[in-house]
Amino acid sequence: MQNNIQQSLAPKSSDQFILPFSFIITSFFALVIFSVSLVISPDAFLPAKVRQGPGLSLAHLFILGWASMLAMGAIYQLIAVVTQQAIYSQKLGFLHFGFYSIGVIGLYISLGNFYLPGMITFGLCTVIGVSLFLFNVLATIHSCKIKNSVISATFSSLSYLGLTVVSGLLMVLNFRFSFMGELHSTLLILHLWFGLLGWFLFLIIGYSFKMLPMFYLSHGYSEKYQKWILLFLHLAIWISILGFSVKYSILFPLSIGFVCGALWLFVLQIQEIKKKRFKKNPGKGIAFFVFLVYFTASVCSVAFLISLINAPFVFSQLLSSLLFFYMFGFVSLSILAYLSKIIPFLWWTFRYGNQVGREETPSLATMIDEAVIQRKLWLIFFSLLLFIGGFFIGTPNVSFATSILFSFSIIFYLVSIIKAFTV
Amino acid sequence: MSNEIILDVRNDLREKKDPFKKIIQTVKSLKKDEVFILHSTIKPTPLFTIMKARGYKHHVEKIGHEHYVTRFTKTSSGFFGLFSKKEKENKLPATEEEPLLNEEEPLLNEEEQVAFFLDNRGLQPPQPMVRTMKRLELLKQNEILTIHNDRVPVFLLEELKEQGIDYTVDNLEDGSAKVHLKKL
């Protein structure tokens, strides 16, 4: 009933954007808080300290508050396009937003001080939020008759998100009741792999199956690699989890091998899309994302080769830097790069969608300067490489300088994105 | 009366199997005077070009719910007749290699290539935009093309600004939009 009233008051086309925007704008705040906190405690991510309070709370703020928050907003927006039907319930979406944002902010504060009652309370809020999200989107997918690899990737991604939450929750409970004993480190690996590889990689690659053809304007390309990419990713996750639980180290290179395989097949898939494109230039942000895929595939291949020779070295010395690059480089930069297309599109439709044709409307090009976007993305990329390099040098002054540069480059980029809202 | 070769791929299609290999094998085994009859759940549009190139003309009939019967009969000109204008000979094997997407229709059917109204609703992006761009390529000066999309096609409008095409937009009650495009 209330929904009907709202719909008759506001035109439907702009109403549906409020939910994605709530997530997107909140995620921007989280990213700014993250950047500022990183300057305050630049050593939080040093491999020796990352599992202590500040490192944990910053990692969760970045992953839950920024990357996941934004991804959820993007899913609410895109699921309608992919499944050709509206989200199961807008109201549930806002409820999810409420629980989730309170949970994430609370977790950030209580993890920093390792305050257990807070961790449990806000952890629960986060879990409720995520569960509402999972239910809402899975219900949408369930009633959708279309079956394709984008939907299958979304489904896998959401399932892994669910598993991430369950394993995270078990860890928190174990802090309180210590019932898991030695299993705790295995649980940590599960939590990391489900979250980082499962939730994010499936989402980024799966949504790229849809978004890249949109921006390249490609039609009729071969989709033959898509199912193999998804299969390889599943294998990579489960093989490495198996490897960790039975302590059988040969499985570890095999797992990296499958991630490599998936990434290179993704490169081939991008080539297929490019073959049938109508548009030469998909936009600088998208071109940067494609570069990032190549780069990440190359880094992963190097790690794979080293792991064949000396697997323990990769695991003990390189893994934290690799994961760091993956999360702060691949995942976060992919999202930032896509934003340069998504934000102008969403804001334009929200603000001008009803006026177009009647009044003069600004073009997308005036909302965002692609050349600036490109320069700033490169700045973040190189700052990140320096920041990771700083880990190996390990001097406090170097860490301080590189973390300031990295934080600054993120905020500097964000300013250009937020500027689109002022048009 | 010539012989009829009948192939029914409806079960394959229902089970989401790609019947393309089966079809091509049958087609390859056809003798000159044989007529090929295909039963399918969808209109086998992707096949038409390939069969045309092999010198067959087609006739489709919908005889029931999800049941199409297509009759392919041999004509004389064949492959060279179709591609003689600009396409190279080796283009055809390349098309055969491509896996056919079962429910994928070609971008614009023959009717739509000259139509002044395109219904792009219910299509997955980027199809609406690619279809429109394709049709715009063939549009003559001062002709008006109207498209009906699920939402205001922001990226298309952006592209039009660069192409010198004038447009007006009608936002409809249900959130969809009609855009009238005029080549200047």
mmCIF file of C-alpha atoms in Angstrom, chain A residues 202-421:
data_model
loop_
_atom_site.group_PDB
_atom_site.id
_atom_site.type_symbol
_atom_site.label_atom_id
_atom_site.label_comp_id
_atom_site.label_asym_id
_atom_site.label_seq_id
_atom_site.Cartn_x
_atom_site.Cartn_y
_atom_site.Cartn_z
ATOM 1 C CA PHE A 202 32.713 -14.059 -8.851
ATOM 2 C CA LEU A 203 30.948 -10.743 -8.636
ATOM 3 C CA ILE A 204 33.514 -8.692 -10.531
ATOM 4 C CA ILE A 205 34.025 -11.261 -13.262
ATOM 5 C CA GLY A 206 30.363 -12.235 -13.486
ATOM 6 C CA TYR A 207 29.186 -8.645 -13.719
ATOM 7 C CA SER A 208 31.907 -7.891 -16.235
ATOM 8 C CA PHE A 209 30.340 -10.547 -18.482
ATOM 9 C CA LYS A 210 27.426 -8.120 -18.614
ATOM 10 C CA MET A 211 29.084 -4.713 -18.265
ATOM 11 C CA LEU A 212 31.965 -5.050 -20.709
ATOM 12 C CA PRO A 213 29.677 -5.827 -23.671
ATOM 13 C CA MET A 214 27.564 -2.875 -22.571
ATOM 14 C CA PHE A 215 30.454 -0.463 -22.695
ATOM 15 C CA TYR A 216 32.101 -1.971 -25.785
ATOM 16 C CA LEU A 217 28.666 -2.240 -27.391
ATOM 17 C CA SER A 218 29.304 -5.809 -28.334
ATOM 18 C CA HIS A 219 26.740 -8.300 -29.530
ATOM 19 C CA GLY A 220 26.844 -11.841 -30.836
ATOM 20 C CA TYR A 221 30.256 -12.652 -29.341
ATOM 21 C CA SER A 222 31.110 -16.150 -28.215
ATOM 22 C CA GLU A 223 30.493 -16.893 -24.542
ATOM 23 C CA LYS A 224 32.312 -20.198 -24.607
ATOM 24 C CA TYR A 225 34.875 -19.287 -21.910
ATOM 25 C CA GLN A 226 32.427 -18.040 -19.320
ATOM 26 C CA LYS A 227 31.389 -21.318 -17.774
ATOM 27 C CA TRP A 228 35.009 -22.501 -17.615
ATOM 28 C CA ILE A 229 36.052 -19.341 -15.812
ATOM 29 C CA LEU A 230 33.415 -19.901 -13.156
ATOM 30 C CA LEU A 231 34.311 -23.574 -12.838
ATOM 31 C CA PHE A 232 38.017 -22.790 -12.413
ATOM 32 C CA LEU A 233 37.236 -20.292 -9.671
ATOM 33 C CA HIS A 234 35.142 -22.810 -7.766
ATOM 34 C CA LEU A 235 37.955 -25.348 -8.073
ATOM 35 C CA ALA A 236 40.571 -22.822 -6.938
ATOM 36 C CA ILE A 237 38.630 -22.042 -3.776
ATOM 37 C CA TRP A 238 37.838 -25.608 -2.769
ATOM 38 C CA ILE A 239 41.228 -27.062 -3.659
ATOM 39 C CA SER A 240 43.070 -24.532 -1.541
ATOM 40 C CA ILE A 241 40.680 -25.047 1.354
ATOM 41 C CA LEU A 242 41.248 -28.771 1.070
ATOM 42 C CA GLY A 243 44.989 -28.128 0.931
ATOM 43 C CA PHE A 244 44.909 -26.140 4.144
ATOM 44 C CA SER A 245 42.779 -28.586 6.062
ATOM 45 C CA VAL A 246 44.768 -31.691 5.155
ATOM 46 C CA LYS A 247 48.077 -29.764 5.115
ATOM 47 C CA TYR A 248 48.919 -31.164 1.722
ATOM 48 C CA SER A 249 51.109 -28.481 0.216
ATOM 49 C CA ILE A 250 51.001 -29.597 -3.425
ATOM 50 C CA LEU A 251 47.374 -28.466 -3.564
ATOM 51 C CA PHE A 252 48.402 -24.895 -2.931
ATOM 52 C CA PRO A 253 50.184 -24.309 -6.302
ATOM 53 C CA LEU A 254 47.335 -26.162 -7.980
ATOM 54 C CA SER A 255 44.866 -23.720 -6.508
ATOM 55 C CA ILE A 256 46.881 -20.676 -7.650
ATOM 56 C CA GLY A 257 47.078 -22.378 -11.023
ATOM 57 C CA PHE A 258 43.301 -22.455 -11.269
ATOM 58 C CA VAL A 259 43.011 -18.778 -10.325
ATOM 59 C CA CYS A 260 45.550 -18.044 -13.086
ATOM 60 C CA GLY A 261 43.614 -20.198 -15.514
ATOM 61 C CA ALA A 262 40.389 -18.388 -14.694
ATOM 62 C CA LEU A 263 42.009 -14.972 -15.115
ATOM 63 C CA TRP A 264 43.617 -15.816 -18.470
ATOM 64 C CA LEU A 265 40.378 -17.311 -19.738
ATOM 65 C CA PHE A 266 38.745 -14.080 -18.640
ATOM 66 C CA VAL A 267 41.323 -12.242 -20.767
ATOM 67 C CA LEU A 268 40.311 -14.462 -23.714
ATOM 68 C CA GLN A 269 36.656 -13.749 -23.006
ATOM 69 C CA ILE A 270 37.378 -10.018 -23.085
ATOM 70 C CA GLN A 271 39.074 -10.547 -26.463
ATOM 71 C CA GLU A 272 35.937 -12.266 -27.737
ATOM 72 C CA ILE A 273 33.844 -9.331 -26.596
ATOM 73 C CA LYS A 274 36.244 -6.892 -28.240
ATOM 74 C CA LYS A 275 36.102 -8.797 -31.541
ATOM 75 C CA LYS A 276 32.422 -7.973 -31.962
ATOM 76 C CA ARG A 277 32.449 -4.472 -30.560
ATOM 77 C CA PHE A 278 30.768 -1.502 -32.175
ATOM 78 C CA LYS A 279 32.621 1.022 -30.086
ATOM 79 C CA LYS A 280 36.354 1.396 -30.174
ATOM 80 C CA ASN A 281 36.711 3.252 -26.917
ATOM 81 C CA PRO A 282 34.659 1.860 -24.027
ATOM 82 C CA GLY A 283 35.745 4.765 -21.790
ATOM 83 C CA LYS A 284 39.017 5.263 -19.986
ATOM 84 C CA GLY A 285 37.826 3.728 -16.712
ATOM 85 C CA ILE A 286 36.779 0.530 -18.466
ATOM 86 C CA ALA A 287 40.021 0.381 -20.440
ATOM 87 C CA PHE A 288 41.860 0.702 -17.129
ATOM 88 C CA PHE A 289 39.855 -2.189 -15.712
ATOM 89 C CA VAL A 290 40.880 -4.334 -18.688
ATOM 90 C CA PHE A 291 44.508 -3.424 -18.069
ATOM 91 C CA LEU A 292 44.033 -4.389 -14.421
ATOM 92 C CA VAL A 293 42.802 -7.834 -15.439
ATOM 93 C CA TYR A 294 45.909 -8.365 -17.570
ATOM 94 C CA PHE A 295 48.178 -7.148 -14.795
ATOM 95 C CA THR A 296 46.517 -9.265 -12.117
ATOM 96 C CA ALA A 297 46.657 -12.331 -14.357
ATOM 97 C CA SER A 298 50.381 -11.705 -14.865
ATOM 98 C CA VAL A 299 51.059 -11.236 -11.138
ATOM 99 C CA CYS A 300 49.122 -14.400 -10.457
ATOM 100 C CA SER A 301 51.138 -16.304 -13.072
ATOM 101 C CA VAL A 302 54.416 -15.206 -11.481
ATOM 102 C CA ALA A 303 53.126 -16.332 -8.092
ATOM 103 C CA PHE A 304 52.117 -19.638 -9.649
ATOM 104 C CA LEU A 305 55.590 -20.201 -11.125
ATOM 105 C CA ILE A 306 57.298 -19.364 -7.835
ATOM 106 C CA SER A 307 54.900 -21.642 -5.952
ATOM 107 C CA LEU A 308 55.891 -24.536 -8.228
ATOM 108 C CA ILE A 309 59.493 -24.084 -7.142
ATOM 109 C CA ASN A 310 58.990 -23.088 -3.554
ATOM 110 C CA ALA A 311 55.426 -23.219 -2.267
ATOM 111 C CA PRO A 312 56.225 -22.516 1.418
ATOM 112 C CA PHE A 313 58.001 -19.287 0.396
ATOM 113 C CA VAL A 314 54.928 -18.002 -1.426
ATOM 114 C CA PHE A 315 52.744 -18.898 1.492
ATOM 115 C CA SER A 316 54.899 -17.446 4.241
ATOM 116 C CA GLN A 317 56.466 -14.417 2.520
ATOM 117 C CA LEU A 318 54.387 -13.412 -0.467
ATOM 118 C CA LEU A 319 50.820 -14.332 0.368
ATOM 119 C CA SER A 320 49.979 -11.296 2.482
ATOM 120 C CA SER A 321 51.330 -8.920 -0.181
ATOM 121 C CA LEU A 322 49.488 -10.833 -2.891
ATOM 122 C CA LEU A 323 46.215 -10.707 -0.980
ATOM 123 C CA PHE A 324 46.857 -7.063 -0.251
ATOM 124 C CA PHE A 325 47.376 -6.296 -3.918
ATOM 125 C CA TYR A 326 44.351 -8.374 -4.797
ATOM 126 C CA MET A 327 42.053 -6.557 -2.371
ATOM 127 C CA PHE A 328 43.373 -3.007 -2.573
ATOM 128 C CA GLY A 329 44.514 -3.263 -6.158
ATOM 129 C CA PHE A 330 42.314 -5.564 -8.146
ATOM 130 C CA VAL A 331 39.027 -5.500 -6.237
ATOM 131 C CA SER A 332 39.030 -1.905 -5.089
ATOM 132 C CA LEU A 333 40.502 -0.417 -8.265
ATOM 133 C CA SER A 334 38.079 -2.426 -10.417
ATOM 134 C CA ILE A 335 35.211 -0.964 -8.441
ATOM 135 C CA LEU A 336 36.667 2.551 -8.625
ATOM 136 C CA ALA A 337 37.220 2.217 -12.371
ATOM 137 C CA TYR A 338 33.667 1.008 -12.989
ATOM 138 C CA LEU A 339 32.359 3.873 -10.846
ATOM 139 C CA SER A 340 33.569 6.357 -13.432
ATOM 140 C CA LYS A 341 30.857 4.960 -15.727
ATOM 141 C CA ILE A 342 28.217 3.919 -13.233
ATOM 142 C CA ILE A 343 27.938 7.103 -11.171
ATOM 143 C CA PRO A 344 27.368 9.502 -14.082
ATOM 144 C CA PHE A 345 24.858 7.054 -15.537
ATOM 145 C CA LEU A 346 22.895 6.629 -12.283
ATOM 146 C CA TRP A 347 22.979 10.277 -11.335
ATOM 147 C CA TRP A 348 22.020 11.453 -14.803
ATOM 148 C CA THR A 349 19.054 9.069 -14.933
ATOM 149 C CA PHE A 350 18.008 10.050 -11.416
ATOM 150 C CA ARG A 351 18.360 13.773 -11.931
ATOM 151 C CA TYR A 352 17.578 14.319 -15.602
ATOM 152 C CA GLY A 353 15.852 11.129 -16.763
ATOM 153 C CA ASN A 354 12.443 12.823 -16.579
ATOM 154 C CA GLN A 355 13.499 16.087 -18.123
ATOM 155 C CA VAL A 356 15.269 14.789 -21.162
ATOM 156 C CA GLY A 357 13.701 15.883 -24.402
ATOM 157 C CA ARG A 358 11.846 18.688 -22.658
ATOM 158 C CA GLU A 359 14.752 20.734 -21.375
ATOM 159 C CA GLU A 360 18.425 20.997 -22.151
ATOM 160 C CA THR A 361 20.251 18.265 -20.235
ATOM 161 C CA PRO A 362 23.990 18.024 -19.600
ATOM 162 C CA SER A 363 25.932 15.300 -21.346
ATOM 163 C CA LEU A 364 27.709 12.568 -19.412
ATOM 164 C CA ALA A 365 31.015 13.981 -20.601
ATOM 165 C CA THR A 366 30.455 17.155 -18.594
ATOM 166 C CA MET A 367 29.785 15.118 -15.452
ATOM 167 C CA ILE A 368 33.062 13.301 -15.475
ATOM 168 C CA ASP A 369 36.365 14.107 -17.138
ATOM 169 C CA GLU A 370 37.684 10.840 -18.509
ATOM 170 C CA ALA A 371 41.242 12.066 -18.939
ATOM 171 C CA VAL A 372 41.380 13.116 -15.279
ATOM 172 C CA ILE A 373 39.837 9.791 -14.240
ATOM 173 C CA GLN A 374 42.525 7.912 -16.122
ATOM 174 C CA ARG A 375 45.399 9.902 -14.592
ATOM 175 C CA LYS A 376 44.049 9.523 -11.088
ATOM 176 C CA LEU A 377 43.508 5.775 -11.461
ATOM 177 C CA TRP A 378 47.142 5.397 -12.477
ATOM 178 C CA LEU A 379 48.163 7.476 -9.478
ATOM 179 C CA ILE A 380 46.305 5.109 -7.130
ATOM 180 C CA PHE A 381 47.840 2.133 -8.902
ATOM 181 C CA PHE A 382 51.433 3.323 -8.515
ATOM 182 C CA SER A 383 50.853 4.574 -4.976
ATOM 183 C CA LEU A 384 49.587 1.135 -4.083
ATOM 184 C CA LEU A 385 52.662 -0.537 -5.570
ATOM 185 C CA LEU A 386 54.856 1.807 -3.517
ATOM 186 C CA PHE A 387 52.768 1.118 -0.429
ATOM 187 C CA ILE A 388 53.185 -2.634 -0.844
ATOM 188 C CA GLY A 389 56.882 -2.102 -1.581
ATOM 189 C CA GLY A 390 57.042 -0.240 1.744
ATOM 190 C CA PHE A 391 56.096 -3.483 3.527
ATOM 191 C CA PHE A 392 59.288 -5.103 2.343
ATOM 192 C CA ILE A 393 61.456 -2.174 3.348
ATOM 193 C CA GLY A 394 59.710 -2.038 6.694
ATOM 194 C CA THR A 395 61.048 1.344 7.849
ATOM 195 C CA PRO A 396 58.404 3.397 9.731
ATOM 196 C CA ASN A 397 59.190 6.575 7.766
ATOM 197 C CA VAL A 398 58.733 4.823 4.439
ATOM 198 C CA SER A 399 55.453 3.218 5.547
ATOM 199 C CA PHE A 400 54.233 6.583 6.735
ATOM 200 C CA ALA A 401 55.085 8.345 3.472
ATOM 201 C CA THR A 402 53.644 5.615 1.233
ATOM 202 C CA SER A 403 50.461 5.284 3.256
ATOM 203 C CA ILE A 404 49.877 9.047 3.039
ATOM 204 C CA LEU A 405 50.402 8.916 -0.719
ATOM 205 C CA PHE A 406 48.075 5.938 -1.080
ATOM 206 C CA SER A 407 45.343 7.517 1.068
ATOM 207 C CA PHE A 408 45.669 10.798 -0.739
ATOM 208 C CA SER A 409 45.423 9.174 -4.169
ATOM 209 C CA ILE A 410 42.159 7.449 -3.193
ATOM 210 C CA ILE A 411 40.534 10.611 -1.885
ATOM 211 C CA PHE A 412 41.876 12.572 -4.834
ATOM 212 C CA TYR A 413 40.119 10.145 -7.204
ATOM 213 C CA LEU A 414 36.939 10.089 -5.162
ATOM 214 C CA VAL A 415 36.679 13.864 -5.485
ATOM 215 C CA SER A 416 36.415 13.507 -9.266
ATOM 216 C CA ILE A 417 33.689 10.908 -8.930
ATOM 217 C CA ILE A 418 31.713 12.921 -6.379
ATOM 218 C CA LYS A 419 31.948 15.979 -8.624
ATOM 219 C CA ALA A 420 29.493 14.237 -10.950
ATOM 220 C CA PHE A 421 26.791 14.789 -8.313
#
